[in-house]
PDB file of C-alpha atoms in Angstrom:
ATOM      1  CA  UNK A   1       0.000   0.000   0.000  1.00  0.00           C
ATOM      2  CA  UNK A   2       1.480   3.333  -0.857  1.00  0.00           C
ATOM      3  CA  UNK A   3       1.437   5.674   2.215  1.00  0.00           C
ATOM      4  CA  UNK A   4       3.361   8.590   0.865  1.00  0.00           C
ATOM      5  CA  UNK A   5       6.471  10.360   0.335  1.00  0.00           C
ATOM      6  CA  UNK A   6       9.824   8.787   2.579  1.00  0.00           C
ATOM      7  CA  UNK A   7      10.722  11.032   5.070  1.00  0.00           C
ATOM      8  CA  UNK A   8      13.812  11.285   6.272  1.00  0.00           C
ATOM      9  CA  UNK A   9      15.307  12.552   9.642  1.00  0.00           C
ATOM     10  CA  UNK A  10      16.301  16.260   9.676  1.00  0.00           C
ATOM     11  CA  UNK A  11      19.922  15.715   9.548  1.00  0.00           C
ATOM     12  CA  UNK A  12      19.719  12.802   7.438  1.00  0.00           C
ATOM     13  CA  UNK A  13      18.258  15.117   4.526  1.00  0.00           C
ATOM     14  CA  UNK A  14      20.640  17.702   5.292  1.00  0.00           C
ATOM     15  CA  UNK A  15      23.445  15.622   5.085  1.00  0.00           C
ATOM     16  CA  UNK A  16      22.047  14.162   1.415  1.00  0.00           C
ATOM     17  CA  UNK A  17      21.578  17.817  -0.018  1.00  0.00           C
ATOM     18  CA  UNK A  18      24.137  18.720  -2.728  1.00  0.00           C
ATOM     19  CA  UNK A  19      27.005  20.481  -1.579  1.00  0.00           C
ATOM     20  CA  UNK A  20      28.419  23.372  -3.868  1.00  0.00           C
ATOM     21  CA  UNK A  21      30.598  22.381  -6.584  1.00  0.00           C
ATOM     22  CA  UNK A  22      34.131  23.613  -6.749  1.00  0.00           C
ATOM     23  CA  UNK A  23      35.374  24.294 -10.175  1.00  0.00           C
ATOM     24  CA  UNK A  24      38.609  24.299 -11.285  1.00  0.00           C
ATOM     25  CA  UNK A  25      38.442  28.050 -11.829  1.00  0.00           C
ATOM     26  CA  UNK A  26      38.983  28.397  -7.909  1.00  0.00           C
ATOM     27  CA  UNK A  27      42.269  27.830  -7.732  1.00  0.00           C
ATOM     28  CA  UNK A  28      43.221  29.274 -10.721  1.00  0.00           C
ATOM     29  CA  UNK A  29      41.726  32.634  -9.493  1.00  0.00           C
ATOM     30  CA  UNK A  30      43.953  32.356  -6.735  1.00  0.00           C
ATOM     31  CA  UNK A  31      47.196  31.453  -8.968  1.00  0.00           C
ATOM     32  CA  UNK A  32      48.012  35.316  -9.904  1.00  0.00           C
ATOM     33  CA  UNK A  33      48.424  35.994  -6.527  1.00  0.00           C
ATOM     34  CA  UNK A  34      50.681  33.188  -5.638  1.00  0.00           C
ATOM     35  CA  UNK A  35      52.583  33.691  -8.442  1.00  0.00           C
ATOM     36  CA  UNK A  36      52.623  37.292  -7.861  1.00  0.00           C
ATOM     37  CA  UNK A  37      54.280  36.396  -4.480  1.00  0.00           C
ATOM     38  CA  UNK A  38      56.240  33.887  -6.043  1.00  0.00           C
ATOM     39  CA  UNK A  39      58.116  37.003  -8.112  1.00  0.00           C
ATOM     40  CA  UNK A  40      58.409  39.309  -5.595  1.00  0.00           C
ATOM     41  CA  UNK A  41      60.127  36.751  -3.329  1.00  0.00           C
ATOM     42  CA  UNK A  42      62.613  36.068  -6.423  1.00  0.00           C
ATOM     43  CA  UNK A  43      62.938  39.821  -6.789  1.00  0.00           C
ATOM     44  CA  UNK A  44      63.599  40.723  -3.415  1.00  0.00           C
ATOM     45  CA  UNK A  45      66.345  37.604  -2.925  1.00  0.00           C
ATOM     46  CA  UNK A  46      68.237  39.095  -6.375  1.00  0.00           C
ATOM     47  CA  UNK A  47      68.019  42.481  -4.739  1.00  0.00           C
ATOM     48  CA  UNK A  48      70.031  41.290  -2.106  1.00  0.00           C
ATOM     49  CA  UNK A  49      73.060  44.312  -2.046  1.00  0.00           C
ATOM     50  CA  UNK A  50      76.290  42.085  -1.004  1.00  0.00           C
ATOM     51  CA  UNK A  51      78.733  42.338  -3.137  1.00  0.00           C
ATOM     52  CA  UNK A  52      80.231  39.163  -2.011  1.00  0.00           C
ATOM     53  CA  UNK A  53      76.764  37.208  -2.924  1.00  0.00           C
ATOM     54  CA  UNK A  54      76.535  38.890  -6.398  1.00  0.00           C
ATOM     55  CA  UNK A  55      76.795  35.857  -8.868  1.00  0.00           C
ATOM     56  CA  UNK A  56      79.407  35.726 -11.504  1.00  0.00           C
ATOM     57  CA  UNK A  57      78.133  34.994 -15.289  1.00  0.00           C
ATOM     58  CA  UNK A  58      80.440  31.979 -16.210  1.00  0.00           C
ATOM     59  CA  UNK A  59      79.794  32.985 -19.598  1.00  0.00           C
ATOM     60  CA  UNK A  60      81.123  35.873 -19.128  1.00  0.00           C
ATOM     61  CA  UNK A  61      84.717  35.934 -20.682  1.00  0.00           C
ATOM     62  CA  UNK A  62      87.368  38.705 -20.632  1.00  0.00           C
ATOM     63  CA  UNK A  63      90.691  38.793 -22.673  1.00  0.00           C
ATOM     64  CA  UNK A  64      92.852  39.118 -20.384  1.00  0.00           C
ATOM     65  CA  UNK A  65      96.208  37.054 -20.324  1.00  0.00           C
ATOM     66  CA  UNK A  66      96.592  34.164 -17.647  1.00  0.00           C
ATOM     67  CA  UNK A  67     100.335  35.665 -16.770  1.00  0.00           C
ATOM     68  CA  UNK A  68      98.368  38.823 -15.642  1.00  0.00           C
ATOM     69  CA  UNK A  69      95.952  36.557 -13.697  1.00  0.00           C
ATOM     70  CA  UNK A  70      98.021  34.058 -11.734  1.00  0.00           C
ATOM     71  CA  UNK A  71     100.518  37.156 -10.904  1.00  0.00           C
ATOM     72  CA  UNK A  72      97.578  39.148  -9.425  1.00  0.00           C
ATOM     73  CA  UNK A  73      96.560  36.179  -7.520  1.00  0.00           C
ATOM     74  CA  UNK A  74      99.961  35.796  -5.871  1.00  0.00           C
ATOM     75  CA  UNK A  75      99.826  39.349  -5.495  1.00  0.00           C
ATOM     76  CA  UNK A  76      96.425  39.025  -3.301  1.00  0.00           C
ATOM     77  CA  UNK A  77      97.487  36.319  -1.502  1.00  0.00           C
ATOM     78  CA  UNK A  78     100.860  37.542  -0.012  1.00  0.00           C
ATOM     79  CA  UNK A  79      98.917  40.726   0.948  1.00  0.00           C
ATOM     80  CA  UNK A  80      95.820  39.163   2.427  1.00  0.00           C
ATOM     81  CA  UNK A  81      98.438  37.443   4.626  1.00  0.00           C
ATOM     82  CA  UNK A  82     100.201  40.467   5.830  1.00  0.00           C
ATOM     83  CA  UNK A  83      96.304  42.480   6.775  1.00  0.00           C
ATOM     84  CA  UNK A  84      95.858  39.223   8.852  1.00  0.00           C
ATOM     85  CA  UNK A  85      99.151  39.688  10.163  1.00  0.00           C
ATOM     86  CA  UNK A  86      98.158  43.244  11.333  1.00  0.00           C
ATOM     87  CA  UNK A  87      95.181  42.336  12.411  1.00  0.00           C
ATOM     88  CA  UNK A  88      96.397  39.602  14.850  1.00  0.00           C
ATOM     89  CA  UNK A  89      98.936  42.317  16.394  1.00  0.00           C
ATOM     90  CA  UNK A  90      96.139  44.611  16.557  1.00  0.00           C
ATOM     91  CA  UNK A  91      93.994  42.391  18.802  1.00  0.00           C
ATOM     92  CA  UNK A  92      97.001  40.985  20.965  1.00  0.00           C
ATOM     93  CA  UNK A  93      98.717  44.180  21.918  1.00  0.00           C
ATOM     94  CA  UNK A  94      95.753  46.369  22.154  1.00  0.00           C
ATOM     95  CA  UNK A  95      92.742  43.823  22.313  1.00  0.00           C
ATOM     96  CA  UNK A  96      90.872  45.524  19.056  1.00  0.00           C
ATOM     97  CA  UNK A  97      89.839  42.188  18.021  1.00  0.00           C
ATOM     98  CA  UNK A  98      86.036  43.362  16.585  1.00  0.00           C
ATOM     99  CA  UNK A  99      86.124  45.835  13.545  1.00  0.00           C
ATOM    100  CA  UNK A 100      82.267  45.950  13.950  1.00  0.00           C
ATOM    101  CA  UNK A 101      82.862  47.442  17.391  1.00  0.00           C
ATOM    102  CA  UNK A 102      84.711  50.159  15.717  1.00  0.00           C
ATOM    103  CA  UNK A 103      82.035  50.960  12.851  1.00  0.00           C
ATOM    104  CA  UNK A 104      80.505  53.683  14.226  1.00  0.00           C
ATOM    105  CA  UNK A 105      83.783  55.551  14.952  1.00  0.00           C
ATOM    106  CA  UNK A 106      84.875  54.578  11.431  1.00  0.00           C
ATOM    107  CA  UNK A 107      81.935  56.354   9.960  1.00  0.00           C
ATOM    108  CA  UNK A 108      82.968  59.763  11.663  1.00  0.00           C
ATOM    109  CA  UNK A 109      86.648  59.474  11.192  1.00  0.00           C
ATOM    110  CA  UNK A 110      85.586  59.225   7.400  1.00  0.00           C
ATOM    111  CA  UNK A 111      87.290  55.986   6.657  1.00  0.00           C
ATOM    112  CA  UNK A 112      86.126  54.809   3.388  1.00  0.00           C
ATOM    113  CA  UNK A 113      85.711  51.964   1.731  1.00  0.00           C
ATOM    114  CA  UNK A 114      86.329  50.798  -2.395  1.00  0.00           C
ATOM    115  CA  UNK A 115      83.361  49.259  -4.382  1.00  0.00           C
ATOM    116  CA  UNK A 116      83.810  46.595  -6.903  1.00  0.00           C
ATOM    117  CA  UNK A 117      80.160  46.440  -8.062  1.00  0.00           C
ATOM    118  CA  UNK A 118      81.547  46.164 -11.902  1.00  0.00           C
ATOM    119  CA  UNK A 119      83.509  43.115 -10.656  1.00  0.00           C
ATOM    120  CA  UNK A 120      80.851  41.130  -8.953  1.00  0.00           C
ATOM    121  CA  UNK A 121      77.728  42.239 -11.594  1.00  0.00           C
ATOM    122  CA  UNK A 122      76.671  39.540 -13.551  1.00  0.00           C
ATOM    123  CA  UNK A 123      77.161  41.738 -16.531  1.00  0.00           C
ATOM    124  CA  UNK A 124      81.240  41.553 -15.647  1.00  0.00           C
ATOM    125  CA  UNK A 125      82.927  44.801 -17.495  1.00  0.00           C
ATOM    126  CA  UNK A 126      86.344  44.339 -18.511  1.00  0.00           C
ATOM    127  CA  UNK A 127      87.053  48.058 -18.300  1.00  0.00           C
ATOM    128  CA  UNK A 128      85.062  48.881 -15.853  1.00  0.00           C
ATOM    129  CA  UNK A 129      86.277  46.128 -13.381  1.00  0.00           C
ATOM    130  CA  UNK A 130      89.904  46.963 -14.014  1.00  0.00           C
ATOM    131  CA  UNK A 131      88.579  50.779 -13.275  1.00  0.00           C
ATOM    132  CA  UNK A 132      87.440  50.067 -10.089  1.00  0.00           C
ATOM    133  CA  UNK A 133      90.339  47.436  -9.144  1.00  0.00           C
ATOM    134  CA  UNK A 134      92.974  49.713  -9.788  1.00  0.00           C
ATOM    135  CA  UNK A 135      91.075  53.098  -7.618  1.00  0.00           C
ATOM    136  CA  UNK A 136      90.665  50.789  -4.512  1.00  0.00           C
ATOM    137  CA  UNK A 137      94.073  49.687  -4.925  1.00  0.00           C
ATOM    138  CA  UNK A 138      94.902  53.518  -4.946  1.00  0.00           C
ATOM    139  CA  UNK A 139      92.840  53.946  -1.988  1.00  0.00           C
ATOM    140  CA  UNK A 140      93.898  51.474   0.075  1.00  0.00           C
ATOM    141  CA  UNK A 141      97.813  52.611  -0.629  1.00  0.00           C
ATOM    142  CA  UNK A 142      96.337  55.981   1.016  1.00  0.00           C
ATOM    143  CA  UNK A 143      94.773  54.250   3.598  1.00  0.00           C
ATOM    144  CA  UNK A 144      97.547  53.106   4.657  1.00  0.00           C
ATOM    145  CA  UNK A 145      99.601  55.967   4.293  1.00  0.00           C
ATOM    146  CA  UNK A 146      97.547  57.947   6.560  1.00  0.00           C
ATOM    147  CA  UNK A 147      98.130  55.062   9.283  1.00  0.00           C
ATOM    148  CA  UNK A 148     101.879  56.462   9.509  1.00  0.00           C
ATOM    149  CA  UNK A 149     103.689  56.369  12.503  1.00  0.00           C
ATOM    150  CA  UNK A 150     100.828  53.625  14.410  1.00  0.00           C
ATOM    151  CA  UNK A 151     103.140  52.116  16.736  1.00  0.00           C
ATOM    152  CA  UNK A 152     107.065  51.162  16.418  1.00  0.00           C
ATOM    153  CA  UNK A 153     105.914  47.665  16.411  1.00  0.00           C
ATOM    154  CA  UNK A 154     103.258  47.807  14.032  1.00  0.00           C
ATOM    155  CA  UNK A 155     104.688  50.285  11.465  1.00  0.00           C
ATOM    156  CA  UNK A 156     107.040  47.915   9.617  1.00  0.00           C
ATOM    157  CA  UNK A 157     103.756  45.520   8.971  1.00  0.00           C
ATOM    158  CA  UNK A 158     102.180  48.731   7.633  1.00  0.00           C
ATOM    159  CA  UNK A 159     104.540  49.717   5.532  1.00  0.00           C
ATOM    160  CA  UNK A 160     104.972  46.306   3.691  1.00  0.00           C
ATOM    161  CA  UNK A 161     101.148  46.204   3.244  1.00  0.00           C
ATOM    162  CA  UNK A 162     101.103  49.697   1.815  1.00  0.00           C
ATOM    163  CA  UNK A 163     104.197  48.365  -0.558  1.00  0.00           C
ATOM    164  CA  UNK A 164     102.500  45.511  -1.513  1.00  0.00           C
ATOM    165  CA  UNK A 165      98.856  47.145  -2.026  1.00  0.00           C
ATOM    166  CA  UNK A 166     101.047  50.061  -4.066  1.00  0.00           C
ATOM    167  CA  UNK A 167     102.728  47.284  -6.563  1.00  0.00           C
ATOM    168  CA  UNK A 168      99.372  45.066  -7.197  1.00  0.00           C
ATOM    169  CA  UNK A 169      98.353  48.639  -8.078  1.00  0.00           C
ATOM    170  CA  UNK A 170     101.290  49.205 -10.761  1.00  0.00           C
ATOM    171  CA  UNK A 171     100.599  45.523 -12.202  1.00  0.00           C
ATOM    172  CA  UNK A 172      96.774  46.230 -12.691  1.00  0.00           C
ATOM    173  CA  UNK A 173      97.831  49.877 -14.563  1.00  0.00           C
ATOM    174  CA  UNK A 174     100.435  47.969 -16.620  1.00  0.00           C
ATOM    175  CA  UNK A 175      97.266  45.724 -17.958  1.00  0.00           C
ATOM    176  CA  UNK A 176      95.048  48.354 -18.563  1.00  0.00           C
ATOM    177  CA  UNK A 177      98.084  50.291 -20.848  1.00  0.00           C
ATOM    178  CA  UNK A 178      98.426  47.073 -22.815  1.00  0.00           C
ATOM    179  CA  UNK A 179      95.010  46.942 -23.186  1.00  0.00           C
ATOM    180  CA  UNK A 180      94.826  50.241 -23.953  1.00  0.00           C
ATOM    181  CA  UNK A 181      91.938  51.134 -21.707  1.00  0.00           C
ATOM    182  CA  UNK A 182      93.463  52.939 -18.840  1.00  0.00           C
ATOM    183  CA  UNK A 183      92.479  56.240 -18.028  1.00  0.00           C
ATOM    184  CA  UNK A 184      94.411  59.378 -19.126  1.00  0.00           C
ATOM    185  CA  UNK A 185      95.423  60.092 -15.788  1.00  0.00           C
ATOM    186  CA  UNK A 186      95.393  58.031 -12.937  1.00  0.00           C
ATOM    187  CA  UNK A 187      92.680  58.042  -9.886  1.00  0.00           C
ATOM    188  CA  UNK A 188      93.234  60.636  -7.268  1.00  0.00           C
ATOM    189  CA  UNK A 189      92.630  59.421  -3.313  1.00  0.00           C
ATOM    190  CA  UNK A 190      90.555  61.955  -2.383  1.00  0.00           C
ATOM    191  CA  UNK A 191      90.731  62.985   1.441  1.00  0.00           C
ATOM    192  CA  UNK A 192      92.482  60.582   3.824  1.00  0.00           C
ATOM    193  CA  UNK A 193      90.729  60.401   7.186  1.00  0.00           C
ATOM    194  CA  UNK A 194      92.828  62.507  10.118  1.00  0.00           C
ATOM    195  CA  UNK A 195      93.714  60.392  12.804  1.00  0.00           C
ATOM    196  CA  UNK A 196      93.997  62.785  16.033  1.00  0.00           C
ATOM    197  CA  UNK A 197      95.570  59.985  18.312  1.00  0.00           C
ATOM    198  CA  UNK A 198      97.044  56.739  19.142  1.00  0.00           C
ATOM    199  CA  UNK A 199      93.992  54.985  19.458  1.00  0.00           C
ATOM    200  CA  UNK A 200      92.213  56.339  16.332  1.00  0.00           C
ATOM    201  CA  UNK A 201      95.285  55.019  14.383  1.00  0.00           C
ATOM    202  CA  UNK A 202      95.074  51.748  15.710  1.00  0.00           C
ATOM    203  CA  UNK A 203      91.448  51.839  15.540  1.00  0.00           C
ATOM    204  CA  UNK A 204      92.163  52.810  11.888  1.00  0.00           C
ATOM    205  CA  UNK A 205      94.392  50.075  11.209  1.00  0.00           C
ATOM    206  CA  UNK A 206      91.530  47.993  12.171  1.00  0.00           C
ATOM    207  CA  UNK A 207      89.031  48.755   9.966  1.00  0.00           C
ATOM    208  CA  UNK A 208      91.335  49.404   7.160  1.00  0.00           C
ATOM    209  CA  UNK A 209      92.663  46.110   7.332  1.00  0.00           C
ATOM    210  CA  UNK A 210      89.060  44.481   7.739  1.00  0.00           C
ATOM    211  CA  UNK A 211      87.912  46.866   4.704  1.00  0.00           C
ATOM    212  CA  UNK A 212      90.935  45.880   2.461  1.00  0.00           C
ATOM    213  CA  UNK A 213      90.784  42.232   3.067  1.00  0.00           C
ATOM    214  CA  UNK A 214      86.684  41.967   2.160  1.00  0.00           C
ATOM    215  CA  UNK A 215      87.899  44.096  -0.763  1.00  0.00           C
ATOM    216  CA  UNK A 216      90.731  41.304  -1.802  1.00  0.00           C
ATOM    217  CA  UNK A 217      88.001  38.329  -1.269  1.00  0.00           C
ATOM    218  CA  UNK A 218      85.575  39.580  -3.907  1.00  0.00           C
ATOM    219  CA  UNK A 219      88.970  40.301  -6.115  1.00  0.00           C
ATOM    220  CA  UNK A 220      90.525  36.863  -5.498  1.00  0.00           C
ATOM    221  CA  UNK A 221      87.166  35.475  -6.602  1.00  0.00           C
ATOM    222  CA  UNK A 222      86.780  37.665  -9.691  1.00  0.00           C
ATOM    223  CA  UNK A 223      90.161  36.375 -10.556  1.00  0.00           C
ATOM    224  CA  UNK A 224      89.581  32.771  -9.116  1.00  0.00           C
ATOM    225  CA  UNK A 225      86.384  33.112 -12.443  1.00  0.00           C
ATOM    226  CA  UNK A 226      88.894  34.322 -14.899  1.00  0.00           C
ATOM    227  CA  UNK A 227      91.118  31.675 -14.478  1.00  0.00           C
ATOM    228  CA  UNK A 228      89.191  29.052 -15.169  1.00  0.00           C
ATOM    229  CA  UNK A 229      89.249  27.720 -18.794  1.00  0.00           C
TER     230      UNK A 229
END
């Protein structure tokens, strides 16, 4: 006998209702803005300003000689050894151990510091690198110039460094003449920082060292990339 309709419990039929259907166009409305994030994630970790982290192109090639190469290398090396030198006397005799310590006092002594960004670009510049090389080298030599008279124990070290920094300068110059893309005159060092006492000059040497031996990592690297075949 037919008695009607089935009815079902209240949350039974609620439970057998259709639920909404979700389309594939969901997610893909959403998919601009992930990718959006996506980019400016990428964008922000190539934006990233240290020099030391700037990629080099390896398809990037430069005609320069492998003479000039290995001899700058050696050239790096021996004076990288001597700033460490300096810098181990520095923090045994007089416990400046911490350049970053001695930042802030850097800043208002004026103590600058020589950029390579033509070096460590992806787009590497032949000219442009040797350019920059051969001002820092000029600055440095000043740098160290102006560090004169630091202690009796300490100025020989100096003095070998500034040497040193002053004939990695003449063998970049030499390149760039053969090349024929040096400048017609040669960099100027601008103004030297004044150190008014003992400790500013030591402090001095600090950061000078610390600044010059970054500055030789990113060169040893550039020239670590030209080397290879």
């Amino acid at each position: 006998m037919y008695k009607g309709p089935l009815e079902l419990a209240p949350d039974r039929a609620q439970s057998l209702q259709p639920r909404p259907h979700k389309t594939m166009a969901e997610p893909a409305a959403r998919s601009p803005v992930k990718l959006m994030a996506l980019q400016l994630l990428l964008w922000h970790s190539a934006c990233w300003t240290g020099q030391e982290a700037a990629p080099l192109d390896p398809a990037s090639t430069l005609p320069l000689p492998q003479s000039f190469v290995l001899k700058c290398s050696e050239q790096v090396r021996k004076i990288q050894a001597e700033g460490s030198v300096l810098q181990e006397k520095l923090c045994a005799t007089y416990q400046l151990c911490h350049p970053e310590e001695l930042a802030l006092l850097g800043h208002s002594l004026g103590i600058p510091q020589a950029p390579l960004s033509s070096c460590s670009s992806q787009a590497l510049q032949l000219t442009g690198c040797l350019n920059q090389l051969q001002s820092g080298l000029f600055l440095y030599q000043g740098l160290l110039q102006a560090l004169a008279g630091i202690s009796p124990e300490l100025s020989p070290t100096v003095d070998m460094l500034q040497l040193d920094v002053a004939n990695f300068a003449t063998t970049v110059w030499q390149q760039m003449e053969d090349l024929e893309v040096a400048p017609a005159v040669q960099p100027t060092q601008g103004t030297m920082p004044a150190f008014t006492s003992a400790f500013q000059r030591r402090a001095g040497g600090v950061l000078v060292a610390s600044h010059l031996q970054r500055f030789l990592e990113l060169v040893y690297r550039v020239l670590r990339h030209l080397a290879e075949p």
